[in-house]
Amino acid sequence: MTDLVVFPSERPLTGSVPVPGDKSIAHRAILLSGLAEGQSRIEGGALGADNMSTLAALRAMGITTEEQNEMLLVEGKGLYGLRAPSAPIDCGNSGTTMRLLAGVLAAQRFATVLVGDESLTRRPMERVARPLRLRGARIEGKLDPKRVGEITAPLQIGPLPEPNVLGPLEYEMPVASAQVKSAILLSGLYADGPTYVREPLVSRDHTERLLLALGVPLSSVGAIIQLDGPSFSGKLPPFSITVPGDPSSASFLVVAAQLIPQSRVTVRRVGLNPTRTGLFEVLRDMGGSLVLEPKGEEMGEPIGDLHAGAADLRQGRLGGELVARTIDEVPILCALAARAHGTTLIEDAAELRVKESDRIAMMARVLRAFGVTCEERPDGLAVEGKPEGKLKAADIESGGDHRIAMASCVLGLLADGPTRVRDADNIATSFPRFVGTMRALGARIEVESSGGTP
Ligand code: S3P
């Protein structure tokens, strides 16, 4: 296991850096390239471990792929080209891999088993199984003894029962979830009737944008999406995509720049899909310094450079519809709140309790370790900012959650001594070059092996 030792910053963060390709878009691009007919090309920096799980799943089902430097070539075999894997498919730490795959595997005539690591095995899966069953799929999990009606991985999927085709579906999702919505839409590619899905709030819409760019008859109005299965040709064309930079990864750099005096940081070619930019909106409301410079589009996804600088921050509020658009950025928002004047409220965010870790409980623990007062609530946190002086140097157990580890590193830059962030290997699931990027901007972070179980 790896620990990171973060030293208090002695100088501003400065420079212009890229971030890895957006993890969400890359998952979708990889999966759809395997279902397309012919060779697709995916570029956009080194893939993190989560994306590699999706790629490995395709390989296990007979799809050939080739990595050339940071370019990935995938030989898609069409919607019905996947072969039965010879063993359970390991989705690692990746909820997106497991839930998106479930949508595609639900329509196959062979059976599959999806497994994951300890964290993924705790996460709720009935939310994706239920709508797929409603359209005729066979999908079962392990009954969760603690949550009535809930199932967890391993998921046993298929083979698709008679009449061997998924039916139409009209489904109101109880929770906003792009993973569940995407599984439903992907299953809709195989259905003999229309798919109609409605979310309580608009979640990230990368699947919709990519399917539209590939000519799939799909339309959406706000949180209502319709896919017209019967008029779909059944063929996805191969494509080339340079995946935009991940705004979730960029958030750590953008926030660090706000907090360290005189910093000026540019993050290049970041995806600016409005379903992902909630943190940037909250940051601006808090008086943050951030300028977005548009740089065009890639397969329906807006892109831009982010110019961030140090700022004097006031308290903010996250709640309502903004939560779905900030869902992965709450840990780093807590770091921002820790240095703002006044108390920042984070509400309506109970979903954070079923992410890679219980991120509400984890961030409450992290903030307190740094000497920041906060109140943990069932659906969020109230964080009392401590804008003056140094934070207390901390020893953080990140619980193997990449975003908790990275948010803790940013807080560590503001502490009165070295901070240790334990169990930080998991940062590689989304931001393999996090330490190198922070160093390039001027931060001092050492990597130490802690001798635990690797
Ligand atoms: C993701 C959707 C979100 C997000 C996750 C990635 C996706 O999860 O938290 O990191 O790529 O669709 P939910 O759909 O469970 O909200």
XYZ file of C-alpha atoms and ligand atoms in Angstrom:
470
model
C 0.000 0.000 0.000
C 1.097 3.541 -0.696
C 1.004 6.542 1.616
C 1.428 10.100 0.431
C 3.237 12.598 2.602
C 2.128 16.125 1.769
C 4.232 19.082 2.878
C 2.823 22.530 3.651
C 3.035 24.722 0.551
C 5.755 27.321 0.673
C 5.063 28.893 -2.699
C 2.124 29.483 -5.034
C 0.934 26.746 -7.373
C 1.669 27.844 -10.923
C 1.624 26.333 -14.365
C -0.489 24.870 -17.119
C -1.300 21.164 -16.985
C -3.566 18.568 -18.625
C -5.725 16.114 -16.689
C -6.566 12.536 -17.692
C -9.410 11.913 -20.094
C -12.844 12.023 -18.505
C -13.430 8.702 -16.790
C -17.178 8.684 -17.466
C -16.840 9.485 -21.157
C -13.999 6.994 -21.566
C -16.074 4.154 -20.032
C -18.832 4.845 -22.518
C -16.485 5.268 -25.464
C -14.725 1.975 -24.679
C -17.955 0.048 -24.263
C -19.606 1.478 -27.373
C -16.460 0.941 -29.451
C -16.688 -2.760 -28.623
C -20.298 -2.809 -29.828
C -19.597 -0.798 -32.993
C -18.826 -2.449 -36.333
C -15.129 -1.931 -37.082
C -12.103 -0.216 -35.615
C -12.540 2.738 -33.230
C -9.780 4.942 -31.880
C -9.854 6.414 -28.386
C -7.323 9.042 -27.275
C -7.100 11.278 -24.253
C -4.258 10.460 -21.918
C -3.477 7.451 -19.778
C -6.531 5.465 -18.764
C -7.128 5.053 -15.051
C -7.729 1.687 -13.409
C -11.531 2.069 -13.583
C -11.471 2.496 -17.353
C -9.073 -0.440 -17.612
C -11.740 -2.565 -15.894
C -14.197 -1.767 -18.689
C -11.548 -2.513 -21.285
C -10.622 -5.819 -19.619
C -14.301 -6.814 -19.577
C -14.538 -6.339 -23.344
C -11.356 -8.328 -23.851
C -12.757 -11.128 -21.704
C -15.699 -11.251 -24.122
C -13.557 -11.613 -27.235
C -12.975 -8.002 -28.297
C -9.464 -7.267 -29.546
C -7.854 -4.053 -28.430
C -4.444 -2.527 -28.905
C -2.762 0.225 -26.916
C -0.308 2.437 -28.828
C 1.251 4.984 -26.464
C -1.840 6.736 -25.146
C -4.098 5.720 -28.006
C -6.443 2.799 -27.796
C -7.663 0.866 -30.831
C -10.741 -1.317 -30.398
C -12.003 -3.814 -32.981
C -15.753 -3.675 -32.446
C -17.738 -6.718 -33.501
C -21.227 -5.263 -33.528
C -24.049 -5.351 -30.991
C -24.142 -9.155 -31.045
C -20.390 -9.797 -31.318
C -19.615 -10.414 -27.640
C -18.699 -13.975 -26.616
C -19.416 -15.657 -23.274
C -16.477 -14.977 -20.927
C -14.732 -18.010 -19.443
C -14.739 -16.595 -15.883
C -16.539 -13.969 -13.816
C -15.812 -10.433 -15.034
C -13.921 -8.378 -12.444
C -15.121 -4.764 -12.388
C -12.540 -3.816 -9.747
C -13.517 -0.618 -7.946
C -15.674 0.664 -10.786
C -19.405 1.101 -10.250
C -19.714 2.517 -13.765
C -18.178 -0.632 -15.281
C -20.545 -2.898 -13.380
C -23.728 -0.930 -13.942
C -23.165 -0.030 -17.598
C -22.113 -3.567 -18.465
C -25.251 -4.881 -16.772
C -27.329 -3.013 -19.386
C -25.496 -4.673 -22.273
C -25.171 -8.131 -20.709
C -28.873 -8.200 -19.851
C -29.556 -8.588 -23.581
C -27.116 -11.419 -24.275
C -27.963 -15.072 -24.817
C -25.080 -16.144 -22.592
C -24.725 -15.887 -18.836
C -22.183 -13.679 -17.060
C -21.176 -13.022 -13.488
C -19.941 -9.571 -12.468
C -17.741 -9.241 -9.403
C -15.855 -6.334 -7.855
C -13.530 -5.328 -5.037
C -14.613 -4.960 -1.436
C -15.926 -1.408 -1.868
C -17.867 -2.205 -5.061
C -19.303 -5.351 -3.473
C -20.953 -3.186 -0.806
C -22.664 -0.863 -3.296
C -26.401 -1.074 -4.131
C -27.253 -2.895 -7.363
C -31.030 -3.384 -7.194
C -31.379 0.097 -8.727
C -29.918 -1.213 -11.987
C -31.305 -4.773 -11.821
C -34.929 -3.724 -11.339
C -35.519 -1.779 -14.577
C -33.643 -4.416 -16.586
C -35.827 -7.176 -15.124
C -38.907 -5.147 -15.990
C -37.988 -5.445 -19.664
C -37.388 -9.199 -19.481
C -33.785 -9.602 -18.322
C -32.614 -12.175 -15.831
C -30.422 -10.519 -13.236
C -29.814 -11.517 -9.647
C -27.424 -10.485 -6.907
C -26.629 -11.320 -3.324
C -29.391 -10.268 -0.928
C -28.116 -7.514 1.319
C -28.773 -8.538 4.930
C -28.657 -4.892 6.106
C -30.847 -3.196 3.479
C -34.269 -4.702 2.790
C -34.920 -5.266 -0.925
C -31.325 -4.426 -1.836
C -28.873 -6.636 -3.697
C -25.117 -6.395 -4.084
C -22.499 -8.008 -6.340
C -21.767 -10.687 -7.459
C -24.396 -10.097 -10.140
C -25.560 -13.094 -12.149
C -26.839 -11.885 -15.492
C -28.599 -13.798 -18.274
C -28.928 -15.762 -20.393
C -31.823 -13.732 -21.746
C -34.953 -15.854 -21.320
C -37.480 -16.592 -24.107
C -38.466 -14.804 -26.341
C -34.749 -13.837 -26.357
C -35.376 -10.161 -26.823
C -35.776 -7.320 -24.338
C -39.138 -5.585 -24.314
C -40.095 -1.904 -24.252
C -39.640 0.008 -21.015
C -41.179 3.057 -19.449
C -39.384 3.755 -16.205
C -39.299 6.498 -13.584
C -36.004 6.304 -11.732
C -36.323 6.764 -7.964
C -32.792 8.287 -7.690
C -30.877 10.357 -10.223
C -28.059 8.115 -11.438
C -26.236 8.361 -14.733
C -25.020 4.798 -14.331
C -28.533 3.402 -14.029
C -29.877 5.665 -16.785
C -27.038 4.553 -19.059
C -27.639 0.856 -18.355
C -31.290 1.344 -19.296
C -30.414 3.213 -22.506
C -27.782 0.653 -23.525
C -30.269 -2.164 -22.979
C -32.647 -0.138 -25.163
C -30.312 -0.685 -28.136
C -31.335 -4.361 -27.987
C -35.043 -3.914 -27.277
C -37.942 -4.543 -29.614
C -39.801 -1.499 -28.354
C -39.125 2.046 -27.182
C -37.254 3.003 -24.017
C -38.563 5.882 -21.995
C -36.729 6.914 -18.862
C -37.264 9.775 -16.482
C -34.944 10.909 -13.708
C -35.853 12.999 -10.670
C -32.960 15.329 -11.592
C -30.743 15.587 -14.645
C -27.607 13.477 -14.132
C -24.576 13.453 -16.444
C -25.678 12.851 -20.019
C -22.554 11.488 -21.713
C -24.284 8.306 -22.868
C -27.015 10.313 -24.552
C -24.513 12.588 -26.308
C -22.382 9.713 -27.541
C -25.336 7.642 -28.749
C -26.712 10.682 -30.601
C -23.322 11.296 -32.217
C -23.414 7.658 -33.397
C -26.805 8.141 -35.042
C -28.980 6.364 -32.480
C -32.570 7.684 -32.535
C -32.626 9.267 -29.113
C -34.218 12.451 -27.851
C -34.300 14.160 -24.502
C -36.090 17.008 -22.826
C -34.582 17.822 -19.465
C -34.718 14.709 -17.335
C -36.847 12.702 -19.811
C -35.067 10.559 -22.385
C -36.534 8.444 -25.144
C -34.763 5.910 -27.324
C -36.692 4.582 -30.270
C -35.472 0.969 -30.401
C -37.583 -0.147 -33.373
C -36.295 2.609 -35.682
C -32.631 1.992 -34.706
C -30.661 0.298 -37.505
C -29.004 -2.086 -35.045
C -25.559 -0.934 -36.188
C -23.169 1.447 -34.460
C -20.478 2.976 -36.688
C -16.837 2.929 -35.506
C -15.569 6.316 -34.324
C -12.551 8.358 -33.241
C -12.648 10.353 -30.048
C -10.152 12.422 -28.104
C -11.708 12.177 -24.676
C -11.985 15.628 -23.026
C -10.076 16.144 -19.766
C -11.922 15.040 -16.641
C -13.571 17.993 -14.853
C -13.698 15.901 -11.672
C -9.907 15.504 -11.740
C -9.473 19.170 -12.705
C -11.499 20.169 -9.622
C -8.695 19.166 -7.258
C -6.263 21.462 -9.087
C -8.762 24.297 -9.434
C -9.574 24.216 -5.720
C -5.915 23.926 -4.678
C -5.229 27.072 -6.737
C -7.958 28.990 -4.848
C -6.515 28.061 -1.476
C -2.798 28.765 -1.878
C -1.971 32.478 -1.984
C -0.891 33.914 -5.357
C -1.491 30.678 -7.248
C -2.324 30.753 -10.967
C -3.127 27.437 -12.576
C -4.435 26.550 -16.027
C -5.972 23.156 -16.698
C -6.148 22.456 -20.407
C -8.894 20.867 -22.524
C -11.336 20.014 -19.770
C -14.818 18.673 -20.504
C -17.372 21.360 -19.645
C -20.615 19.459 -20.063
C -23.083 21.414 -17.884
C -24.172 18.201 -16.135
C -20.650 18.112 -14.636
C -19.838 21.713 -13.790
C -21.722 22.128 -10.505
C -18.535 22.605 -8.481
C -17.385 25.433 -10.739
C -20.728 27.187 -10.223
C -20.577 26.830 -6.422
C -16.961 27.988 -6.473
C -17.900 31.122 -8.395
C -20.753 31.780 -5.919
C -18.194 31.541 -3.112
C -16.095 34.280 -4.715
C -13.619 31.864 -6.313
C -11.367 32.877 -9.168
C -12.116 30.781 -12.243
C -12.337 31.687 -15.925
C -13.524 29.173 -18.518
C -12.089 29.599 -21.998
C -14.118 27.610 -24.563
C -12.086 25.414 -26.918
C -14.699 23.738 -29.103
C -16.382 20.361 -28.909
C -15.676 16.646 -29.185
C -18.478 14.244 -30.144
C -21.105 16.543 -28.649
C -19.092 17.375 -25.502
C -18.052 21.021 -24.892
C -14.394 21.573 -23.971
C -12.446 24.479 -22.500
C -9.356 25.601 -20.623
C -9.803 26.494 -16.950
C -7.850 29.406 -15.509
C -7.918 29.334 -11.712
C -6.289 31.595 -9.149
C -6.095 32.282 -5.440
C -9.201 33.899 -3.933
C -10.730 35.086 -0.704
C -13.754 32.819 -0.274
C -17.116 33.251 1.402
C -19.406 30.426 2.500
C -21.372 28.513 -0.123
C -24.369 26.235 -0.370
C -24.889 23.025 -2.302
C -28.372 21.551 -2.520
C -31.267 20.676 -4.864
C -30.611 20.102 -8.558
C -27.000 21.245 -8.268
C -26.126 18.144 -6.230
C -26.449 15.753 -9.201
C -24.097 18.008 -11.194
C -21.551 18.113 -8.340
C -21.924 14.535 -7.137
C -18.253 13.517 -7.353
C -16.889 16.898 -6.272
C -18.249 17.058 -2.723
C -14.998 15.883 -1.088
C -13.052 18.711 -2.747
C -15.900 21.165 -2.106
C -15.382 20.367 1.584
C -11.757 21.499 1.216
C -12.954 24.769 -0.308
C -15.485 25.190 2.507
C -12.751 24.576 5.076
C -11.013 27.817 3.992
C -14.074 30.017 3.365
C -15.423 32.700 5.688
C -18.627 31.412 7.307
C -20.429 28.076 7.284
C -20.957 26.171 4.025
C -23.995 23.902 3.825
C -24.103 20.717 1.770
C -27.632 19.281 1.609
C -29.696 16.706 -0.369
C -26.566 14.640 -0.891
C -27.439 11.333 0.853
C -26.294 9.449 -2.298
C -22.742 10.213 -1.204
C -23.106 7.557 1.455
C -23.139 4.811 -1.221
C -20.181 5.931 -3.345
C -16.719 4.306 -3.225
C -16.961 5.044 0.513
C -19.481 6.823 2.719
C -18.171 10.198 1.620
C -20.206 12.209 4.140
C -18.781 10.318 7.102
C -15.311 10.223 5.571
C -15.131 13.961 4.892
C -16.438 14.788 8.369
C -13.571 12.704 9.762
C -11.007 14.280 7.414
C -12.083 17.860 8.181
C -11.971 17.270 11.932
C -8.514 15.710 11.631
C -7.340 18.983 10.033
C -8.906 20.958 12.892
C -11.945 22.156 10.920
C -15.275 22.137 12.746
C -18.118 20.457 10.921
C -21.453 18.826 11.562
C -22.306 15.554 9.850
C -25.973 15.325 8.799
C -27.903 12.446 7.229
C -27.827 14.125 3.806
C -24.715 16.278 3.972
C -22.469 18.461 6.082
C -22.208 21.911 7.598
C -18.584 23.062 7.414
C -17.369 25.985 9.499
C -14.629 27.665 7.512
C -11.238 28.434 9.029
C -9.821 30.948 6.554
C -7.043 32.307 8.772
C -3.869 30.575 9.928
C -2.744 27.052 9.165
C -4.763 23.866 9.457
C -3.582 21.141 11.795
C -1.313 18.573 10.111
C -3.211 15.287 9.944
C -2.837 11.548 9.550
C -5.626 10.476 7.205
C -6.926 6.989 6.525
C -8.407 7.447 3.031
C -10.302 4.162 3.138
C -9.120 3.378 -0.396
C -11.335 6.137 -1.844
C -9.508 8.132 -4.538
C -11.454 11.343 -4.084
C -11.080 11.326 -0.289
C -7.333 10.802 -0.728
C -6.941 13.651 -3.247
C -9.084 16.091 -1.233
C -6.953 15.258 1.836
C -3.774 16.016 -0.132
C -5.106 19.454 -1.061
C -5.939 20.173 2.593
C -2.482 18.936 3.571
C -0.895 21.775 1.569
C -2.445 24.222 4.066
C -1.349 22.453 7.243
C 1.245 23.384 9.857
C 3.381 20.298 9.195
C 3.553 17.193 6.999
C 0.272 15.315 6.481
C 0.160 11.585 5.826
C -2.583 10.267 3.495
C -2.764 6.501 3.894
C -3.957 3.896 1.401
C -3.623 6.263 -1.559
C -3.047 3.724 -4.381
C -6.668 4.080 -5.327
C -5.985 7.567 -6.749
C -4.930 5.639 -9.862
C -8.559 4.651 -10.510
C -9.237 8.148 -11.835
C -6.060 10.290 -11.813
C -2.945 8.106 -12.284
C -0.639 11.150 -12.542
C -2.076 13.136 -9.642
C 1.165 13.339 -7.662
C 3.231 14.227 -10.742
C 0.742 16.908 -11.746
C 0.691 18.467 -8.272
C 4.481 18.437 -8.225
C 4.598 20.084 -11.651
C 2.508 22.908 -10.182
C 4.937 23.308 -7.268
C 3.497 21.129 -4.493
C 5.762 18.866 -2.455
C 4.335 15.370 -2.079
C 6.400 12.278 -1.280
C 5.286 8.734 -2.046
C 6.012 6.120 0.630
C 5.324 2.438 0.757
C 3.520 1.614 3.990
C 4.158 -2.115 3.937
C 0.509 -3.167 4.329
C -1.200 -5.675 2.050
C -0.516 -4.511 -1.512
C -20.944 8.074 -13.085
C -22.086 8.420 -12.447
C -22.141 8.833 -11.042
C -20.761 9.180 -10.518
C -19.725 8.191 -10.906
C -19.638 8.094 -12.424
C -21.024 7.663 -14.501
O -22.657 7.763 -10.273
O -20.787 9.309 -9.108
O -18.462 8.570 -10.407
O -19.991 7.590 -15.179
O -22.143 7.425 -14.975
P -24.253 7.536 -10.109
O -24.785 7.284 -11.443
O -24.383 6.335 -9.219
O -24.726 8.794 -9.466
